């Protein structure tokens, strides 16, 4: 769905070649026994993974380690990082890489003292802003994962809200079905906007395309900056060039504009106008727990409020296109 709530643009009014329902085609997805078994195994590993001693004697980059750990910051112990027989899976980003690098190569029974760095210490119950931590580590054992045997007794002990294997199986099926339903919902919204834009009749000035392109580019630049990169660096990392990016951006801007104007036309034809409650619900979705606060801020800026109303109208129009659509399922 195309929308803009950052600033109010001047949008031309176009018409559609037809206001009849669009046709949406979805792939029929069947849940197989294997899908359910795989999900059960995945959930079982999350809730009740067990471990056995490994014959390995040296910590590698993929080891699971049973170790004793003592950590202090400027001589003050860090309780939530100190303890015996702690488990660390080096395949999962649980500790800073500088810590992992120090223990890789240690042998079972070995004790090592070292300094490691962490990007921040907000969770370490300390007001000190230094990032250098002192650690003493003893490697007790290296472990291997053991797939649990899923029985009624095991399910009752480890899996929340269910007590039997059959209930666990139904839970897994329900999870998969929920994901399928969410995918289908999003696919309907996307296809509805795309199909409607194929009925676009009218002309759009270059200024609007350029403004949308600039807005999209700014969004990508901000995303790159949040990762500590320039846009050029991010593109290079993805194996793309600025020229390729610009071409993609032009096509994306064209589609965004055509979808938005098509939804505007649909909204005019069917007299779809957002009410205050629609706008408030959209804000609450965009800013969970801060909807009312954000509404007050938007109310103080007429242009932003107008942009928000446009976004809400397009969303309602998009949902109306979905509601009226003919949905075809194919194998």
PDB file of C-alpha atoms in Angstrom:
ATOM      1  CA  UNK A   1       0.000   0.000   0.000  1.00  0.00           C
ATOM      2  CA  UNK A   2       1.355   3.420  -0.905  1.00  0.00           C
ATOM      3  CA  UNK A   3       1.173   6.134   1.730  1.00  0.00           C
ATOM      4  CA  UNK A   4       2.929   9.234   3.029  1.00  0.00           C
ATOM      5  CA  UNK A   5       2.492  10.617   6.544  1.00  0.00           C
ATOM      6  CA  UNK A   6       5.726  12.633   6.792  1.00  0.00           C
ATOM      7  CA  UNK A   7       4.605  15.619   4.719  1.00  0.00           C
ATOM      8  CA  UNK A   8       1.604  16.641   2.706  1.00  0.00           C
ATOM      9  CA  UNK A   9       2.132  16.498  -1.058  1.00  0.00           C
ATOM     10  CA  UNK A  10      -0.133  17.977  -3.700  1.00  0.00           C
ATOM     11  CA  UNK A  11      -1.583  14.944  -5.408  1.00  0.00           C
ATOM     12  CA  UNK A  12      -3.379  15.122  -8.768  1.00  0.00           C
ATOM     13  CA  UNK A  13      -6.722  13.409  -9.120  1.00  0.00           C
ATOM     14  CA  UNK A  14      -6.699  10.569 -11.634  1.00  0.00           C
ATOM     15  CA  UNK A  15      -9.350   8.072 -12.653  1.00  0.00           C
ATOM     16  CA  UNK A  16      -9.409   4.301 -12.916  1.00  0.00           C
ATOM     17  CA  UNK A  17     -10.470   2.405 -16.006  1.00  0.00           C
ATOM     18  CA  UNK A  18     -12.765   0.325 -13.797  1.00  0.00           C
ATOM     19  CA  UNK A  19     -14.043   0.340 -10.244  1.00  0.00           C
ATOM     20  CA  UNK A  20     -15.129  -3.279 -10.344  1.00  0.00           C
ATOM     21  CA  UNK A  21     -13.547  -5.752  -7.892  1.00  0.00           C
ATOM     22  CA  UNK A  22      -9.985  -6.812  -8.664  1.00  0.00           C
ATOM     23  CA  UNK A  23      -8.907 -10.440  -8.814  1.00  0.00           C
ATOM     24  CA  UNK A  24      -6.308 -11.642  -6.352  1.00  0.00           C
ATOM     25  CA  UNK A  25      -4.523 -14.947  -6.869  1.00  0.00           C
ATOM     26  CA  UNK A  26      -3.080 -16.794  -3.894  1.00  0.00           C
ATOM     27  CA  UNK A  27      -1.174 -20.040  -3.797  1.00  0.00           C
ATOM     28  CA  UNK A  28      -2.947 -22.725  -1.825  1.00  0.00           C
ATOM     29  CA  UNK A  29      -0.681 -23.771   1.030  1.00  0.00           C
ATOM     30  CA  UNK A  30      -1.218 -27.148   2.655  1.00  0.00           C
ATOM     31  CA  UNK A  31       0.302 -27.957   6.031  1.00  0.00           C
ATOM     32  CA  UNK A  32       2.056 -31.323   5.819  1.00  0.00           C
ATOM     33  CA  UNK A  33       2.871 -33.728   8.631  1.00  0.00           C
ATOM     34  CA  UNK A  34       6.534 -32.913   8.033  1.00  0.00           C
ATOM     35  CA  UNK A  35       5.831 -29.202   8.503  1.00  0.00           C
ATOM     36  CA  UNK A  36       4.236 -29.958  11.859  1.00  0.00           C
ATOM     37  CA  UNK A  37       7.010 -32.319  12.949  1.00  0.00           C
ATOM     38  CA  UNK A  38       9.664 -29.765  12.002  1.00  0.00           C
ATOM     39  CA  UNK A  39       7.879 -27.028  13.970  1.00  0.00           C
ATOM     40  CA  UNK A  40       7.473 -29.311  16.976  1.00  0.00           C
ATOM     41  CA  UNK A  41      11.192 -30.093  16.859  1.00  0.00           C
ATOM     42  CA  UNK A  42      12.045 -26.413  16.512  1.00  0.00           C
ATOM     43  CA  UNK A  43       9.863 -25.466  19.477  1.00  0.00           C
ATOM     44  CA  UNK A  44      11.153 -28.387  21.513  1.00  0.00           C
ATOM     45  CA  UNK A  45      14.729 -27.242  20.970  1.00  0.00           C
ATOM     46  CA  UNK A  46      13.771 -23.742  22.080  1.00  0.00           C
ATOM     47  CA  UNK A  47      12.098 -24.791  25.311  1.00  0.00           C
ATOM     48  CA  UNK A  48      13.788 -27.979  26.385  1.00  0.00           C
ATOM     49  CA  UNK A  49      17.175 -28.422  24.739  1.00  0.00           C
ATOM     50  CA  UNK A  50      19.378 -30.897  26.605  1.00  0.00           C
ATOM     51  CA  UNK A  51      23.119 -31.432  26.303  1.00  0.00           C
ATOM     52  CA  UNK A  52      25.574 -34.294  26.639  1.00  0.00           C
ATOM     53  CA  UNK A  53      29.324 -34.151  27.261  1.00  0.00           C
ATOM     54  CA  UNK A  54      31.294 -33.854  24.025  1.00  0.00           C
ATOM     55  CA  UNK A  55      34.524 -35.761  23.353  1.00  0.00           C
ATOM     56  CA  UNK A  56      36.017 -32.481  22.135  1.00  0.00           C
ATOM     57  CA  UNK A  57      38.629 -30.975  24.456  1.00  0.00           C
ATOM     58  CA  UNK A  58      39.266 -27.569  22.837  1.00  0.00           C
ATOM     59  CA  UNK A  59      36.824 -24.677  22.377  1.00  0.00           C
ATOM     60  CA  UNK A  60      36.088 -23.881  18.723  1.00  0.00           C
ATOM     61  CA  UNK A  61      34.045 -21.170  17.020  1.00  0.00           C
ATOM     62  CA  UNK A  62      30.991 -23.448  17.056  1.00  0.00           C
ATOM     63  CA  UNK A  63      31.341 -24.985  20.523  1.00  0.00           C
ATOM     64  CA  UNK A  64      28.764 -25.119  23.277  1.00  0.00           C
ATOM     65  CA  UNK A  65      30.639 -24.563  26.511  1.00  0.00           C
ATOM     66  CA  UNK A  66      29.986 -25.295  30.198  1.00  0.00           C
ATOM     67  CA  UNK A  67      32.189 -22.835  32.064  1.00  0.00           C
ATOM     68  CA  UNK A  68      32.694 -20.907  35.302  1.00  0.00           C
ATOM     69  CA  UNK A  69      32.728 -17.141  34.865  1.00  0.00           C
ATOM     70  CA  UNK A  70      33.677 -14.227  37.073  1.00  0.00           C
ATOM     71  CA  UNK A  71      33.395 -10.700  35.652  1.00  0.00           C
ATOM     72  CA  UNK A  72      34.167  -7.393  37.300  1.00  0.00           C
ATOM     73  CA  UNK A  73      34.269  -3.780  36.221  1.00  0.00           C
ATOM     74  CA  UNK A  74      36.931  -1.685  37.966  1.00  0.00           C
ATOM     75  CA  UNK A  75      37.030  -4.266  40.726  1.00  0.00           C
ATOM     76  CA  UNK A  76      33.255  -4.413  41.228  1.00  0.00           C
ATOM     77  CA  UNK A  77      31.663  -7.808  40.491  1.00  0.00           C
ATOM     78  CA  UNK A  78      28.937  -7.961  37.838  1.00  0.00           C
ATOM     79  CA  UNK A  79      26.452 -10.431  39.414  1.00  0.00           C
ATOM     80  CA  UNK A  80      24.483 -11.255  36.274  1.00  0.00           C
ATOM     81  CA  UNK A  81      27.705 -12.208  34.465  1.00  0.00           C
ATOM     82  CA  UNK A  82      29.215 -14.231  37.298  1.00  0.00           C
ATOM     83  CA  UNK A  83      28.456 -17.854  38.144  1.00  0.00           C
ATOM     84  CA  UNK A  84      29.420 -21.499  37.881  1.00  0.00           C
ATOM     85  CA  UNK A  85      28.424 -23.987  35.214  1.00  0.00           C
ATOM     86  CA  UNK A  86      27.094 -21.359  32.852  1.00  0.00           C
ATOM     87  CA  UNK A  87      26.227 -22.422  29.307  1.00  0.00           C
ATOM     88  CA  UNK A  88      27.443 -20.506  26.258  1.00  0.00           C
ATOM     89  CA  UNK A  89      26.599 -21.425  22.664  1.00  0.00           C
ATOM     90  CA  UNK A  90      29.150 -19.712  20.442  1.00  0.00           C
ATOM     91  CA  UNK A  91      26.802 -20.145  17.475  1.00  0.00           C
ATOM     92  CA  UNK A  92      24.474 -17.585  19.082  1.00  0.00           C
ATOM     93  CA  UNK A  93      25.436 -13.930  19.764  1.00  0.00           C
ATOM     94  CA  UNK A  94      25.125 -14.180  23.541  1.00  0.00           C
ATOM     95  CA  UNK A  95      28.426 -12.547  24.516  1.00  0.00           C
ATOM     96  CA  UNK A  96      30.553  -9.863  22.805  1.00  0.00           C
ATOM     97  CA  UNK A  97      32.814 -11.191  20.060  1.00  0.00           C
ATOM     98  CA  UNK A  98      35.848  -9.944  22.014  1.00  0.00           C
ATOM     99  CA  UNK A  99      34.859 -12.385  24.806  1.00  0.00           C
ATOM    100  CA  UNK A 100      34.343 -15.290  22.403  1.00  0.00           C
ATOM    101  CA  UNK A 101      37.707 -14.615  20.750  1.00  0.00           C
ATOM    102  CA  UNK A 102      39.438 -15.008  24.119  1.00  0.00           C
ATOM    103  CA  UNK A 103      37.935 -18.396  24.983  1.00  0.00           C
ATOM    104  CA  UNK A 104      38.283 -19.943  21.509  1.00  0.00           C
ATOM    105  CA  UNK A 105      41.263 -22.267  21.720  1.00  0.00           C
ATOM    106  CA  UNK A 106      40.971 -22.840  25.482  1.00  0.00           C
ATOM    107  CA  UNK A 107      41.060 -26.463  26.631  1.00  0.00           C
ATOM    108  CA  UNK A 108      38.801 -28.283  29.073  1.00  0.00           C
ATOM    109  CA  UNK A 109      40.065 -27.637  32.611  1.00  0.00           C
ATOM    110  CA  UNK A 110      41.975 -24.496  31.593  1.00  0.00           C
ATOM    111  CA  UNK A 111      41.543 -21.171  33.427  1.00  0.00           C
ATOM    112  CA  UNK A 112      42.216 -17.857  31.713  1.00  0.00           C
ATOM    113  CA  UNK A 113      42.157 -14.236  32.843  1.00  0.00           C
ATOM    114  CA  UNK A 114      41.571 -11.486  30.274  1.00  0.00           C
ATOM    115  CA  UNK A 115      39.968  -8.144  29.415  1.00  0.00           C
ATOM    116  CA  UNK A 116      37.065  -7.978  26.966  1.00  0.00           C
ATOM    117  CA  UNK A 117      35.125  -5.076  25.523  1.00  0.00           C
ATOM    118  CA  UNK A 118      31.395  -4.580  25.086  1.00  0.00           C
ATOM    119  CA  UNK A 119      29.541  -1.881  23.104  1.00  0.00           C
ATOM    120  CA  UNK A 120      27.560  -0.819  26.182  1.00  0.00           C
ATOM    121  CA  UNK A 121      26.691  -1.814  29.703  1.00  0.00           C
ATOM    122  CA  UNK A 122      23.041  -0.865  30.053  1.00  0.00           C
ATOM    123  CA  UNK A 123      22.216  -4.382  31.215  1.00  0.00           C
ATOM    124  CA  UNK A 124      25.172  -4.776  33.520  1.00  0.00           C
ATOM    125  CA  UNK A 125      23.753  -2.851  36.502  1.00  0.00           C
ATOM    126  CA  UNK A 126      26.545  -0.291  36.488  1.00  0.00           C
ATOM    127  CA  UNK A 127      26.631   3.431  35.903  1.00  0.00           C
ATOM    128  CA  UNK A 128      30.280   3.352  34.825  1.00  0.00           C
ATOM    129  CA  UNK A 129      30.610   4.150  31.133  1.00  0.00           C
ATOM    130  CA  UNK A 130      33.848   2.226  30.544  1.00  0.00           C
ATOM    131  CA  UNK A 131      33.550  -0.793  28.280  1.00  0.00           C
ATOM    132  CA  UNK A 132      36.570  -2.751  29.523  1.00  0.00           C
ATOM    133  CA  UNK A 133      35.611  -5.746  31.659  1.00  0.00           C
ATOM    134  CA  UNK A 134      37.899  -8.089  33.539  1.00  0.00           C
ATOM    135  CA  UNK A 135      37.028 -11.795  33.312  1.00  0.00           C
ATOM    136  CA  UNK A 136      38.248 -15.078  34.762  1.00  0.00           C
ATOM    137  CA  UNK A 137      37.009 -18.128  32.844  1.00  0.00           C
ATOM    138  CA  UNK A 138      37.398 -21.837  33.564  1.00  0.00           C
ATOM    139  CA  UNK A 139      36.269 -24.286  30.870  1.00  0.00           C
ATOM    140  CA  UNK A 140      34.498 -27.192  32.580  1.00  0.00           C
ATOM    141  CA  UNK A 141      33.171 -29.159  29.609  1.00  0.00           C
ATOM    142  CA  UNK A 142      32.325 -28.896  25.947  1.00  0.00           C
ATOM    143  CA  UNK A 143      28.794 -30.016  25.160  1.00  0.00           C
ATOM    144  CA  UNK A 144      26.812 -31.495  22.275  1.00  0.00           C
ATOM    145  CA  UNK A 145      23.120 -30.859  21.682  1.00  0.00           C
ATOM    146  CA  UNK A 146      20.839 -33.822  22.331  1.00  0.00           C
ATOM    147  CA  UNK A 147      17.470 -33.841  20.605  1.00  0.00           C
ATOM    148  CA  UNK A 148      14.801 -34.376  23.285  1.00  0.00           C
ATOM    149  CA  UNK A 149      12.431 -37.332  23.086  1.00  0.00           C
ATOM    150  CA  UNK A 150       9.002 -35.758  22.861  1.00  0.00           C
ATOM    151  CA  UNK A 151       6.646 -37.594  25.218  1.00  0.00           C
ATOM    152  CA  UNK A 152       3.610 -36.496  27.218  1.00  0.00           C
ATOM    153  CA  UNK A 153       5.810 -36.241  30.310  1.00  0.00           C
ATOM    154  CA  UNK A 154       8.422 -34.149  28.504  1.00  0.00           C
ATOM    155  CA  UNK A 155       5.788 -31.845  26.979  1.00  0.00           C
ATOM    156  CA  UNK A 156       4.143 -31.276  30.354  1.00  0.00           C
ATOM    157  CA  UNK A 157       7.493 -30.358  31.897  1.00  0.00           C
ATOM    158  CA  UNK A 158       8.872 -28.068  29.196  1.00  0.00           C
ATOM    159  CA  UNK A 159       6.179 -26.689  26.877  1.00  0.00           C
ATOM    160  CA  UNK A 160       3.937 -23.892  28.187  1.00  0.00           C
ATOM    161  CA  UNK A 161       0.130 -24.212  27.978  1.00  0.00           C
ATOM    162  CA  UNK A 162       0.035 -27.821  26.729  1.00  0.00           C
ATOM    163  CA  UNK A 163       0.265 -31.168  28.516  1.00  0.00           C
ATOM    164  CA  UNK A 164       0.330 -33.865  25.853  1.00  0.00           C
ATOM    165  CA  UNK A 165       2.113 -34.615  22.588  1.00  0.00           C
ATOM    166  CA  UNK A 166      -1.191 -34.277  20.731  1.00  0.00           C
ATOM    167  CA  UNK A 167      -1.808 -30.841  22.219  1.00  0.00           C
ATOM    168  CA  UNK A 168       1.764 -29.888  21.321  1.00  0.00           C
ATOM    169  CA  UNK A 169       1.128 -31.061  17.758  1.00  0.00           C
ATOM    170  CA  UNK A 170      -2.043 -28.960  17.520  1.00  0.00           C
ATOM    171  CA  UNK A 171      -0.159 -25.966  18.902  1.00  0.00           C
ATOM    172  CA  UNK A 172       2.445 -26.360  16.169  1.00  0.00           C
ATOM    173  CA  UNK A 173      -0.247 -26.637  13.487  1.00  0.00           C
ATOM    174  CA  UNK A 174      -2.002 -23.529  14.829  1.00  0.00           C
ATOM    175  CA  UNK A 175       1.262 -21.565  14.764  1.00  0.00           C
ATOM    176  CA  UNK A 176       1.907 -22.494  11.134  1.00  0.00           C
ATOM    177  CA  UNK A 177      -1.689 -21.722  10.144  1.00  0.00           C
ATOM    178  CA  UNK A 178      -1.443 -18.327  11.834  1.00  0.00           C
ATOM    179  CA  UNK A 179       1.698 -17.548   9.830  1.00  0.00           C
ATOM    180  CA  UNK A 180      -0.001 -18.651   6.608  1.00  0.00           C
ATOM    181  CA  UNK A 181      -3.003 -16.437   7.410  1.00  0.00           C
ATOM    182  CA  UNK A 182      -0.746 -13.436   8.100  1.00  0.00           C
ATOM    183  CA  UNK A 183       1.161 -14.014   4.863  1.00  0.00           C
ATOM    184  CA  UNK A 184      -2.110 -14.287   2.916  1.00  0.00           C
ATOM    185  CA  UNK A 185      -3.400 -11.066   4.493  1.00  0.00           C
ATOM    186  CA  UNK A 186      -0.274  -9.123   3.523  1.00  0.00           C
ATOM    187  CA  UNK A 187      -0.256 -10.674   0.050  1.00  0.00           C
ATOM    188  CA  UNK A 188      -3.870  -9.618  -0.511  1.00  0.00           C
ATOM    189  CA  UNK A 189      -3.077  -6.035   0.513  1.00  0.00           C
ATOM    190  CA  UNK A 190      -0.044  -5.923  -1.778  1.00  0.00           C
ATOM    191  CA  UNK A 191      -1.779  -7.524  -4.762  1.00  0.00           C
ATOM    192  CA  UNK A 192      -4.868  -5.344  -4.339  1.00  0.00           C
ATOM    193  CA  UNK A 193      -2.813  -2.136  -4.585  1.00  0.00           C
ATOM    194  CA  UNK A 194      -0.807  -3.498  -7.535  1.00  0.00           C
ATOM    195  CA  UNK A 195      -3.881  -4.674  -9.442  1.00  0.00           C
ATOM    196  CA  UNK A 196      -5.654  -1.370  -8.870  1.00  0.00           C
ATOM    197  CA  UNK A 197      -2.657   0.602 -10.156  1.00  0.00           C
ATOM    198  CA  UNK A 198      -2.948  -1.300 -13.467  1.00  0.00           C
ATOM    199  CA  UNK A 199      -6.210   0.621 -14.016  1.00  0.00           C
ATOM    200  CA  UNK A 200      -4.463   3.989 -13.643  1.00  0.00           C
ATOM    201  CA  UNK A 201      -5.615   6.628 -16.146  1.00  0.00           C
ATOM    202  CA  UNK A 202      -4.060  10.066 -16.011  1.00  0.00           C
ATOM    203  CA  UNK A 203      -0.821  12.016 -16.066  1.00  0.00           C
ATOM    204  CA  UNK A 204       1.571  12.797 -13.245  1.00  0.00           C
ATOM    205  CA  UNK A 205       4.138  15.581 -13.276  1.00  0.00           C
ATOM    206  CA  UNK A 206       7.819  14.831 -12.876  1.00  0.00           C
ATOM    207  CA  UNK A 207       7.936  16.895  -9.670  1.00  0.00           C
ATOM    208  CA  UNK A 208       5.840  14.338  -7.771  1.00  0.00           C
ATOM    209  CA  UNK A 209       7.973  11.413  -8.911  1.00  0.00           C
ATOM    210  CA  UNK A 210      11.097  13.341  -7.911  1.00  0.00           C
ATOM    211  CA  UNK A 211       9.688  14.210  -4.490  1.00  0.00           C
ATOM    212  CA  UNK A 212       8.797  10.579  -3.828  1.00  0.00           C
ATOM    213  CA  UNK A 213      12.226   9.472  -5.048  1.00  0.00           C
ATOM    214  CA  UNK A 214      13.888  11.951  -2.695  1.00  0.00           C
ATOM    215  CA  UNK A 215      11.799  10.723   0.231  1.00  0.00           C
ATOM    216  CA  UNK A 216      12.614   7.093  -0.544  1.00  0.00           C
ATOM    217  CA  UNK A 217      16.317   7.892  -0.900  1.00  0.00           C
ATOM    218  CA  UNK A 218      16.299   9.718   2.449  1.00  0.00           C
ATOM    219  CA  UNK A 219      14.741   6.646   4.066  1.00  0.00           C
ATOM    220  CA  UNK A 220      17.452   4.363   2.681  1.00  0.00           C
ATOM    221  CA  UNK A 221      20.154   6.819   3.748  1.00  0.00           C
ATOM    222  CA  UNK A 222      18.786   6.879   7.296  1.00  0.00           C
ATOM    223  CA  UNK A 223      18.709   3.069   7.377  1.00  0.00           C
ATOM    224  CA  UNK A 224      22.357   2.970   6.276  1.00  0.00           C
ATOM    225  CA  UNK A 225      23.317   5.591   8.869  1.00  0.00           C
ATOM    226  CA  UNK A 226      21.660   3.545  11.608  1.00  0.00           C
ATOM    227  CA  UNK A 227      24.085   0.748  10.651  1.00  0.00           C
ATOM    228  CA  UNK A 228      27.048   3.132  10.770  1.00  0.00           C
ATOM    229  CA  UNK A 229      27.385   3.270   6.971  1.00  0.00           C
ATOM    230  CA  UNK A 230      26.911   5.680   4.113  1.00  0.00           C
ATOM    231  CA  UNK A 231      24.402   4.716   1.430  1.00  0.00           C
ATOM    232  CA  UNK A 232      27.280   4.056  -0.994  1.00  0.00           C
ATOM    233  CA  UNK A 233      28.964   1.722   1.514  1.00  0.00           C
ATOM    234  CA  UNK A 234      25.729  -0.173   2.127  1.00  0.00           C
ATOM    235  CA  UNK A 235      25.147  -0.602  -1.611  1.00  0.00           C
ATOM    236  CA  UNK A 236      28.703  -1.802  -2.170  1.00  0.00           C
ATOM    237  CA  UNK A 237      28.296  -4.368   0.604  1.00  0.00           C
ATOM    238  CA  UNK A 238      25.169  -5.650  -1.188  1.00  0.00           C
ATOM    239  CA  UNK A 239      27.043  -5.864  -4.482  1.00  0.00           C
ATOM    240  CA  UNK A 240      25.088  -2.985  -6.003  1.00  0.00           C
ATOM    241  CA  UNK A 241      26.037   0.404  -7.446  1.00  0.00           C
ATOM    242  CA  UNK A 242      24.522   3.870  -7.143  1.00  0.00           C
ATOM    243  CA  UNK A 243      23.441   3.656 -10.784  1.00  0.00           C
ATOM    244  CA  UNK A 244      21.559   0.390 -10.169  1.00  0.00           C
ATOM    245  CA  UNK A 245      20.082   1.837  -6.985  1.00  0.00           C
ATOM    246  CA  UNK A 246      18.858   4.939  -8.827  1.00  0.00           C
ATOM    247  CA  UNK A 247      17.150   2.826 -11.502  1.00  0.00           C
ATOM    248  CA  UNK A 248      15.453   0.709  -8.840  1.00  0.00           C
ATOM    249  CA  UNK A 249      14.448   3.860  -6.980  1.00  0.00           C
ATOM    250  CA  UNK A 250      12.852   5.327 -10.121  1.00  0.00           C
ATOM    251  CA  UNK A 251      10.725   2.209 -10.612  1.00  0.00           C
ATOM    252  CA  UNK A 252       9.803   2.096  -6.935  1.00  0.00           C
ATOM    253  CA  UNK A 253       8.798   5.774  -6.952  1.00  0.00           C
ATOM    254  CA  UNK A 254       6.670   5.260 -10.058  1.00  0.00           C
ATOM    255  CA  UNK A 255       4.870   2.314  -8.497  1.00  0.00           C
ATOM    256  CA  UNK A 256       4.420   4.114  -5.177  1.00  0.00           C
ATOM    257  CA  UNK A 257       2.875   7.164  -6.870  1.00  0.00           C
ATOM    258  CA  UNK A 258       0.578   5.122  -9.110  1.00  0.00           C
ATOM    259  CA  UNK A 259      -0.617   2.950  -6.239  1.00  0.00           C
ATOM    260  CA  UNK A 260      -1.289   5.936  -4.012  1.00  0.00           C
ATOM    261  CA  UNK A 261      -3.228   7.887  -6.649  1.00  0.00           C
ATOM    262  CA  UNK A 262      -5.195   4.770  -7.611  1.00  0.00           C
ATOM    263  CA  UNK A 263      -6.201   4.252  -3.987  1.00  0.00           C
ATOM    264  CA  UNK A 264      -7.193   7.921  -3.798  1.00  0.00           C
ATOM    265  CA  UNK A 265      -9.440   7.411  -6.842  1.00  0.00           C
ATOM    266  CA  UNK A 266     -11.012   4.313  -5.269  1.00  0.00           C
ATOM    267  CA  UNK A 267     -11.612   6.216  -2.020  1.00  0.00           C
ATOM    268  CA  UNK A 268     -13.338   9.079  -3.884  1.00  0.00           C
ATOM    269  CA  UNK A 269     -15.488   6.680  -5.895  1.00  0.00           C
ATOM    270  CA  UNK A 270     -16.683   4.794  -2.811  1.00  0.00           C
ATOM    271  CA  UNK A 271     -16.766   7.832  -0.487  1.00  0.00           C
ATOM    272  CA  UNK A 272     -14.139   6.427   1.878  1.00  0.00           C
ATOM    273  CA  UNK A 273     -13.045   8.997   4.464  1.00  0.00           C
ATOM    274  CA  UNK A 274     -11.019   8.232   7.597  1.00  0.00           C
ATOM    275  CA  UNK A 275     -12.565   9.100  10.939  1.00  0.00           C
ATOM    276  CA  UNK A 276     -10.619  10.242  13.991  1.00  0.00           C
ATOM    277  CA  UNK A 277     -10.702   6.700  15.342  1.00  0.00           C
ATOM    278  CA  UNK A 278      -9.120   5.354  12.142  1.00  0.00           C
ATOM    279  CA  UNK A 279      -6.279   7.862  12.420  1.00  0.00           C
ATOM    280  CA  UNK A 280      -5.773   7.113  16.110  1.00  0.00           C
ATOM    281  CA  UNK A 281      -5.646   3.367  15.439  1.00  0.00           C
ATOM    282  CA  UNK A 282      -3.070   3.918  12.681  1.00  0.00           C
ATOM    283  CA  UNK A 283      -0.918   5.992  15.024  1.00  0.00           C
ATOM    284  CA  UNK A 284      -1.146   3.364  17.743  1.00  0.00           C
ATOM    285  CA  UNK A 285      -0.020   0.730  15.247  1.00  0.00           C
ATOM    286  CA  UNK A 286       2.876   2.903  14.100  1.00  0.00           C
ATOM    287  CA  UNK A 287       3.856   4.044  17.603  1.00  0.00           C
ATOM    288  CA  UNK A 288       2.706   1.380  20.114  1.00  0.00           C
ATOM    289  CA  UNK A 289       1.818   2.906  23.465  1.00  0.00           C
ATOM    290  CA  UNK A 290       2.434   6.444  22.163  1.00  0.00           C
ATOM    291  CA  UNK A 291      -0.550   6.903  19.852  1.00  0.00           C
ATOM    292  CA  UNK A 292      -2.196   9.692  21.833  1.00  0.00           C
ATOM    293  CA  UNK A 293       1.079  11.538  22.327  1.00  0.00           C
ATOM    294  CA  UNK A 294       1.874  11.328  18.607  1.00  0.00           C
ATOM    295  CA  UNK A 295      -1.638  12.511  17.700  1.00  0.00           C
ATOM    296  CA  UNK A 296      -1.077  15.658  19.752  1.00  0.00           C
ATOM    297  CA  UNK A 297       2.193  16.268  17.909  1.00  0.00           C
ATOM    298  CA  UNK A 298       0.549  15.764  14.513  1.00  0.00           C
ATOM    299  CA  UNK A 299      -2.282  18.113  15.499  1.00  0.00           C
ATOM    300  CA  UNK A 300       0.289  20.880  15.991  1.00  0.00           C
ATOM    301  CA  UNK A 301       1.563  20.473  12.419  1.00  0.00           C
ATOM    302  CA  UNK A 302      -1.207  20.863   9.796  1.00  0.00           C
ATOM    303  CA  UNK A 303       0.947  19.537   6.942  1.00  0.00           C
ATOM    304  CA  UNK A 304       1.915  16.385   8.824  1.00  0.00           C
ATOM    305  CA  UNK A 305      -1.700  15.894   9.920  1.00  0.00           C
ATOM    306  CA  UNK A 306      -2.840  16.179   6.309  1.00  0.00           C
ATOM    307  CA  UNK A 307      -0.229  13.613   5.291  1.00  0.00           C
ATOM    308  CA  UNK A 308      -1.438  11.286   8.041  1.00  0.00           C
ATOM    309  CA  UNK A 309      -5.034  11.621   6.852  1.00  0.00           C
ATOM    310  CA  UNK A 310      -3.931  10.758   3.305  1.00  0.00           C
ATOM    311  CA  UNK A 311      -2.139   7.652   4.612  1.00  0.00           C
ATOM    312  CA  UNK A 312      -5.206   6.602   6.626  1.00  0.00           C
ATOM    313  CA  UNK A 313      -7.531   7.113   3.639  1.00  0.00           C
ATOM    314  CA  UNK A 314      -5.291   5.043   1.394  1.00  0.00           C
ATOM    315  CA  UNK A 315      -5.089   2.288   3.975  1.00  0.00           C
ATOM    316  CA  UNK A 316      -8.886   2.152   4.284  1.00  0.00           C
ATOM    317  CA  UNK A 317      -9.204   2.181   0.498  1.00  0.00           C
ATOM    318  CA  UNK A 318      -6.670  -0.639   0.215  1.00  0.00           C
ATOM    319  CA  UNK A 319      -8.598  -2.715   2.749  1.00  0.00           C
ATOM    320  CA  UNK A 320     -11.834  -1.987   0.888  1.00  0.00           C
ATOM    321  CA  UNK A 321     -10.277  -3.217  -2.376  1.00  0.00           C
ATOM    322  CA  UNK A 322      -9.267  -6.398  -0.535  1.00  0.00           C
ATOM    323  CA  UNK A 323     -12.755  -6.832   0.954  1.00  0.00           C
ATOM    324  CA  UNK A 324     -14.404  -6.506  -2.465  1.00  0.00           C
ATOM    325  CA  UNK A 325     -11.808  -8.577  -4.330  1.00  0.00           C
ATOM    326  CA  UNK A 326     -12.382 -11.922  -5.993  1.00  0.00           C
ATOM    327  CA  UNK A 327      -9.832 -14.254  -4.438  1.00  0.00           C
ATOM    328  CA  UNK A 328      -8.695 -17.252  -6.485  1.00  0.00           C
ATOM    329  CA  UNK A 329      -6.629 -20.034  -4.936  1.00  0.00           C
ATOM    330  CA  UNK A 330      -4.368 -22.105  -7.148  1.00  0.00           C
ATOM    331  CA  UNK A 331      -2.288 -25.193  -6.412  1.00  0.00           C
TER     332      UNK A 331
END
